[in-house]
Tab-separated table of C-alpha atoms and ligand atoms in Angstrom:
chain	number	residue	atom	x	y	z
G	17	UNK	CA	98.483	82.509	116.522
G	18	UNK	CA	99.362	86.094	115.551
G	19	UNK	CA	101.847	86.050	112.675
G	20	UNK	CA	105.233	87.743	113.030
G	21	UNK	CA	106.404	89.836	110.068
G	22	UNK	CA	109.994	91.015	110.583
G	23	UNK	CA	110.690	94.526	109.281
G	24	UNK	CA	114.252	94.517	107.897
G	25	UNK	CA	114.625	98.283	107.397
G	26	UNK	CA	117.372	98.514	110.025
G	27	UNK	CA	119.431	95.761	108.433
G	28	UNK	CA	119.543	97.988	105.363
G	29	UNK	CA	120.468	100.949	107.581
G	30	UNK	CA	123.559	99.059	108.767
G	31	UNK	CA	124.396	97.987	105.206
G	32	UNK	CA	124.151	101.551	103.919
G	33	UNK	CA	126.394	102.880	106.693
G	34	UNK	CA	129.500	101.561	104.898
G	35	UNK	CA	128.302	101.794	101.304
G	36	UNK	CA	128.871	98.125	100.520
G	37	UNK	CA	126.625	95.043	100.695
G	38	UNK	CA	127.262	93.841	104.244
G	39	UNK	CA	124.958	92.805	105.856
G	40	UNK	CA	123.255	91.480	102.737
G	41	UNK	CA	119.494	91.970	103.039
G	42	UNK	CA	118.689	88.984	100.819
G	43	UNK	CA	120.866	86.643	102.912
G	44	UNK	CA	119.448	88.134	106.125
G	45	UNK	CA	115.902	87.587	104.866
G	46	UNK	CA	116.588	83.934	104.071
G	47	UNK	CA	117.943	83.426	107.596
G	48	UNK	CA	115.067	85.323	109.238
G	49	UNK	CA	112.551	83.111	107.453
G	50	UNK	CA	114.519	79.984	108.376
G	51	UNK	CA	114.343	81.069	112.041
G	52	UNK	CA	110.529	80.972	111.826
G	53	UNK	CA	109.355	84.448	110.846
G	54	UNK	CA	106.042	84.261	108.980
G	55	UNK	CA	106.575	87.433	106.961
G	56	UNK	CA	109.072	90.037	105.807
G	57	UNK	CA	108.219	93.742	105.878
G	58	UNK	CA	110.092	96.533	104.117
G	59	UNK	CA	109.438	100.259	103.966
G	60	UNK	CA	111.171	101.800	100.932
G	61	UNK	CA	111.040	105.518	101.737
G	62	UNK	CA	111.446	108.166	98.978
G	63	UNK	CA	114.949	109.067	100.235
G	64	UNK	CA	115.926	105.355	100.345
G	65	UNK	CA	117.528	105.979	103.769
G	66	UNK	CA	117.491	102.243	104.411
G	67	UNK	CA	115.529	99.867	102.120
G	68	UNK	CA	116.138	100.831	98.495
G	69	UNK	CA	113.757	100.237	95.601
G	70	UNK	CA	116.281	97.753	94.187
G	71	UNK	CA	116.230	95.825	97.482
G	72	UNK	CA	112.490	95.348	96.998
G	73	UNK	CA	113.075	93.972	93.483
G	74	UNK	CA	115.847	91.676	94.777
G	75	UNK	CA	113.737	90.427	97.702
G	76	UNK	CA	110.427	89.809	95.933
G	77	UNK	CA	111.491	86.561	94.181
G	78	UNK	CA	113.225	85.077	97.244
G	79	UNK	CA	110.714	85.761	100.041
G	80	UNK	CA	108.974	82.454	100.741
G	81	UNK	CA	106.673	83.720	103.511
G	82	UNK	CA	104.485	86.827	103.150
G	83	UNK	CA	106.108	89.917	101.639
G	84	UNK	CA	104.648	93.152	103.008
G	85	UNK	CA	105.674	96.469	101.456
G	86	UNK	CA	104.867	99.601	103.443
G	87	UNK	CA	104.869	103.166	102.246
G	88	UNK	CA	103.098	106.310	101.170
G	89	UNK	CA	101.346	105.638	97.849
G	90	UNK	CA	103.253	108.178	95.763
G	91	UNK	CA	103.497	107.183	92.093
G	92	UNK	CA	106.991	105.650	92.294
G	93	UNK	CA	105.890	103.555	95.261
G	94	UNK	CA	102.721	102.425	93.507
G	95	UNK	CA	104.689	101.482	90.385
G	96	UNK	CA	107.166	99.456	92.463
G	97	UNK	CA	104.440	97.572	94.340
G	98	UNK	CA	102.496	96.835	91.154
G	99	UNK	CA	105.767	95.636	89.557
G	100	UNK	CA	106.679	93.137	92.297
G	101	UNK	CA	103.158	92.256	93.460
G	102	UNK	CA	103.801	91.360	97.132
G	103	UNK	CA	101.292	89.454	99.273
G	104	UNK	CA	100.385	92.697	101.047
G	105	UNK	CA	100.856	96.450	100.726
G	106	UNK	CA	100.483	98.661	103.808
G	107	UNK	CA	99.670	102.304	103.075
G	108	UNK	CA	101.233	104.816	105.455
G	109	UNK	CA	100.635	108.638	105.334
G	110	UNK	CA	104.298	109.468	105.864
G	111	UNK	CA	105.668	112.979	105.598
G	112	UNK	CA	108.903	112.678	103.596
G	113	UNK	CA	110.997	114.435	106.236
G	114	UNK	CA	109.603	112.360	109.127
G	115	UNK	CA	112.296	110.461	111.064
G	116	UNK	CA	109.847	107.543	111.144
G	117	UNK	CA	106.157	106.843	110.629
G	118	UNK	CA	104.330	108.967	113.154
G	119	UNK	CA	100.609	108.979	112.337
G	120	UNK	CA	97.787	106.937	110.944
G	121	UNK	CA	95.567	107.959	108.033
G	122	UNK	CA	92.630	110.320	108.416
G	123	UNK	CA	90.359	107.836	106.689
G	124	UNK	CA	87.483	110.316	106.538
G	125	UNK	CA	89.270	113.193	104.804
G	126	UNK	CA	91.251	110.763	102.572
G	127	UNK	CA	88.414	108.313	101.879
G	128	UNK	CA	88.104	108.864	98.122
G	129	UNK	CA	91.883	108.906	97.606
G	130	UNK	CA	92.334	105.710	99.609
G	131	UNK	CA	89.422	104.012	97.811
G	132	UNK	CA	91.099	104.713	94.466
G	133	UNK	CA	94.555	103.491	95.537
G	134	UNK	CA	93.217	100.442	97.357
G	135	UNK	CA	91.077	99.356	94.412
G	136	UNK	CA	94.125	99.538	92.107
G	137	UNK	CA	96.127	97.201	94.355
G	138	UNK	CA	93.193	94.843	94.897
G	139	UNK	CA	92.629	94.663	91.123
G	140	UNK	CA	96.206	93.378	90.960
G	141	UNK	CA	95.632	90.701	93.567
G	142	UNK	CA	97.517	92.471	96.370
G	143	UNK	CA	96.023	92.446	99.866
G	144	UNK	CA	95.738	95.975	101.264
G	145	UNK	CA	96.245	97.283	104.785
G	146	UNK	CA	96.118	100.898	105.943
G	147	UNK	CA	97.946	102.385	108.908
G	148	UNK	CA	95.494	103.877	111.402
G	149	UNK	CA	95.431	105.311	114.891
G	150	UNK	CA	93.277	103.451	117.446
G	151	UNK	CA	90.319	105.821	116.975
G	152	UNK	CA	86.929	104.254	116.299
G	153	UNK	CA	85.880	106.865	113.702
G	154	UNK	CA	89.085	106.137	111.778
G	155	UNK	CA	88.317	102.409	111.855
G	156	UNK	CA	84.806	103.072	110.546
G	157	UNK	CA	86.323	105.279	107.832
G	158	UNK	CA	88.814	102.538	106.959
G	159	UNK	CA	86.002	100.065	106.384
G	160	UNK	CA	84.503	102.474	103.826
G	161	UNK	CA	87.737	102.581	101.805
G	162	UNK	CA	87.429	98.909	100.833
G	163	UNK	CA	90.718	97.952	102.468
G	164	UNK	CA	91.215	94.307	103.403
G	165	UNK	CA	92.952	95.091	106.688
G	166	UNK	CA	93.989	97.895	109.004
G	167	UNK	CA	97.320	98.196	110.767
G	168	UNK	CA	96.904	99.636	114.250
G	169	UNK	CA	99.683	102.175	114.882
G	170	UNK	CA	101.083	101.082	118.246
G	171	UNK	CA	103.538	103.817	119.220
G	172	UNK	CA	101.128	105.270	121.810
G	173	UNK	CA	100.567	101.810	123.248
G	174	UNK	CA	104.332	101.360	123.665
G	175	UNK	CA	104.631	104.726	125.428
G	176	UNK	CA	101.667	104.062	127.719
G	177	UNK	CA	102.785	100.504	128.459
G	178	UNK	CA	106.168	101.732	129.617
G	179	UNK	CA	104.491	104.248	131.962
G	180	UNK	CA	101.601	102.141	133.283
G	181	UNK	CA	100.531	99.026	131.401
G	182	UNK	CA	97.076	98.811	132.988
G	183	UNK	CA	94.935	100.483	130.273
G	184	UNK	CA	97.629	100.835	127.612
G	185	UNK	CA	95.942	98.455	125.149
G	186	UNK	CA	92.316	99.362	125.918
G	187	UNK	CA	91.707	101.572	122.872
G	188	UNK	CA	93.412	98.988	120.656
G	189	UNK	CA	91.210	96.187	121.949
G	190	UNK	CA	88.082	98.275	121.373
G	191	UNK	CA	89.195	99.239	117.847
G	192	UNK	CA	90.152	95.656	117.025
G	193	UNK	CA	86.726	94.428	118.085
G	194	UNK	CA	85.088	97.151	115.950
G	195	UNK	CA	87.304	96.344	112.951
G	196	UNK	CA	86.470	92.653	113.290
G	197	UNK	CA	82.768	93.441	113.421
G	198	UNK	CA	83.213	95.491	110.221
G	199	UNK	CA	84.879	92.546	108.461
G	200	UNK	CA	88.400	93.976	108.470
G	201	UNK	CA	91.593	92.023	109.101
G	202	UNK	CA	93.790	93.433	111.857
G	203	UNK	CA	97.555	94.011	111.787
G	204	UNK	CA	99.548	96.084	114.253
G	205	UNK	CA	102.974	97.649	114.440
G	206	UNK	CA	105.442	100.341	115.466
G	207	UNK	CA	107.573	100.219	118.630
G	208	UNK	CA	106.425	96.740	119.573
G	209	UNK	CA	109.133	94.858	121.461
G	210	UNK	CA	109.934	91.785	123.551
G	211	UNK	CA	108.935	93.851	126.596
G	212	UNK	CA	105.399	94.746	125.448
G	213	UNK	CA	104.356	92.219	122.814
G	214	UNK	CA	102.988	89.493	125.097
G	215	UNK	CA	100.670	91.947	126.890
G	216	UNK	CA	99.521	93.513	123.607
G	217	UNK	CA	98.840	90.142	122.011
G	218	UNK	CA	96.847	88.953	125.043
G	219	UNK	CA	94.826	92.169	125.385
G	220	UNK	CA	93.982	92.791	121.713
G	221	UNK	CA	91.664	90.243	120.053
G	222	UNK	CA	91.574	89.147	116.396
G	223	UNK	CA	95.177	90.097	115.577
G	224	UNK	CA	96.291	88.597	112.237
G	225	UNK	CA	99.857	89.924	112.166
G	226	UNK	CA	102.342	92.158	113.925
G	227	UNK	CA	105.226	93.731	112.047
G	228	UNK	CA	108.265	94.419	114.177
G	229	UNK	CA	111.614	95.848	113.170
G	230	UNK	CA	113.463	98.472	115.166
G	231	UNK	CA	113.301	96.792	118.585
G	232	UNK	CA	113.755	93.274	117.176
G	233	UNK	CA	116.947	94.156	115.325
G	234	UNK	CA	118.252	96.002	118.390
G	235	UNK	CA	117.419	93.038	120.643
G	236	UNK	CA	119.124	90.728	118.160
G	237	UNK	CA	122.362	92.663	118.661
G	238	UNK	CA	122.421	91.232	122.185
G	239	UNK	CA	120.692	87.860	121.784
G	240	UNK	CA	121.126	86.956	118.127
G	241	UNK	CA	118.493	86.936	115.375
G	242	UNK	CA	117.493	83.302	115.756
G	243	UNK	CA	116.950	83.444	119.512
G	244	UNK	CA	115.176	86.816	119.304
G	245	UNK	CA	112.765	85.686	116.583
G	246	UNK	CA	111.974	82.522	118.485
G	247	UNK	CA	111.336	84.560	121.659
G	248	UNK	CA	108.774	86.638	119.730
G	249	UNK	CA	107.129	83.549	118.257
G	250	UNK	CA	106.764	82.051	121.718
G	251	UNK	CA	105.182	85.255	123.082
G	252	UNK	CA	102.755	85.398	120.119
G	253	UNK	CA	101.309	81.913	120.635
T	319	DXP	C1	104.874	102.035	109.418
T	319	DXP	C2	105.726	101.813	110.594
T	319	DXP	O1	105.409	102.151	111.688
T	319	DXP	C3	106.984	101.136	110.411
T	319	DXP	O2	106.764	100.038	109.672
T	319	DXP	C4	107.967	101.934	109.645
T	319	DXP	O3	108.337	101.200	108.529
T	319	DXP	C5	109.200	102.160	110.417
T	319	DXP	O4	109.992	102.945	109.563
T	319	DXP	P1	111.529	103.170	109.912
T	319	DXP	O5	112.170	101.796	109.960
T	319	DXP	O6	112.009	104.039	108.786
T	319	DXP	O7	111.551	103.836	111.272
T	320	LIG	N1	104.543	98.429	110.607
T	320	LIG	C1	105.461	98.425	111.716
T	320	LIG	C2	106.769	97.867	111.275
T	320	LIG	O1	106.887	97.309	110.202
T	320	LIG	C3	107.940	97.970	112.165
T	320	LIG	O2	107.874	99.078	113.019
T	320	LIG	P1	109.067	99.161	114.103
T	320	LIG	O3	109.030	97.869	114.887
T	320	LIG	O4	110.343	99.317	113.339
T	320	LIG	O5	108.720	100.360	114.946
């Protein structure tokens, strides 16, 4: 079964909107795990627009499933991850001003940089994953960085699925097969939703984990967190 890691960025967005501590991200995390999620993902961005560095410190000791911290490996981010030592770190090549993550790594141009960062996290017992586009050369480059896993960036899949599902996951399936053959673990995420997740999970082999946030939290506004999480779990079987 593909594991579901719930990205709680948007719970922090709502909390920050009023400047207080409601909704409380620690309480929300406990509930999300009790509803069956197999992981919690956070993405502390440099501007702390949603998840703050202190949230990461508060969450680390209470997450009982897998804690996955995503971000660009700037020094502050690296220090935070090495301080809390989550189960997994996912490296994303985010531009600071980007409204959201919008590209995978160029694993060829950035190979030496990624090798250095990845080896530091692995020396500290943290599983590494790197965010990549579904391009076979980028998967081959990822394997040369020493990363444990890749995370397939699924925004293009979501766009294509909405237009015409037929071949929307084809490149992802091919890249997942290649990654598996190269000994890499395979995660996926960005713009996955209740509408597209079943098709993606059926079409793409060897998936270890999907991390889902924006759509899941939006869907939970209508259906509730517990029911929404259990709908995802059922579609990921
Ligand atoms: C890397 C990725 O695609 C998402 O995990 C990202 O964390 C979403 O970030 P926002 O929640 O800031 O849109
Ligand atoms: N890595 C993807 C993630 O954590 C959540 O992305 P999204 O579902 O908020 O687009």
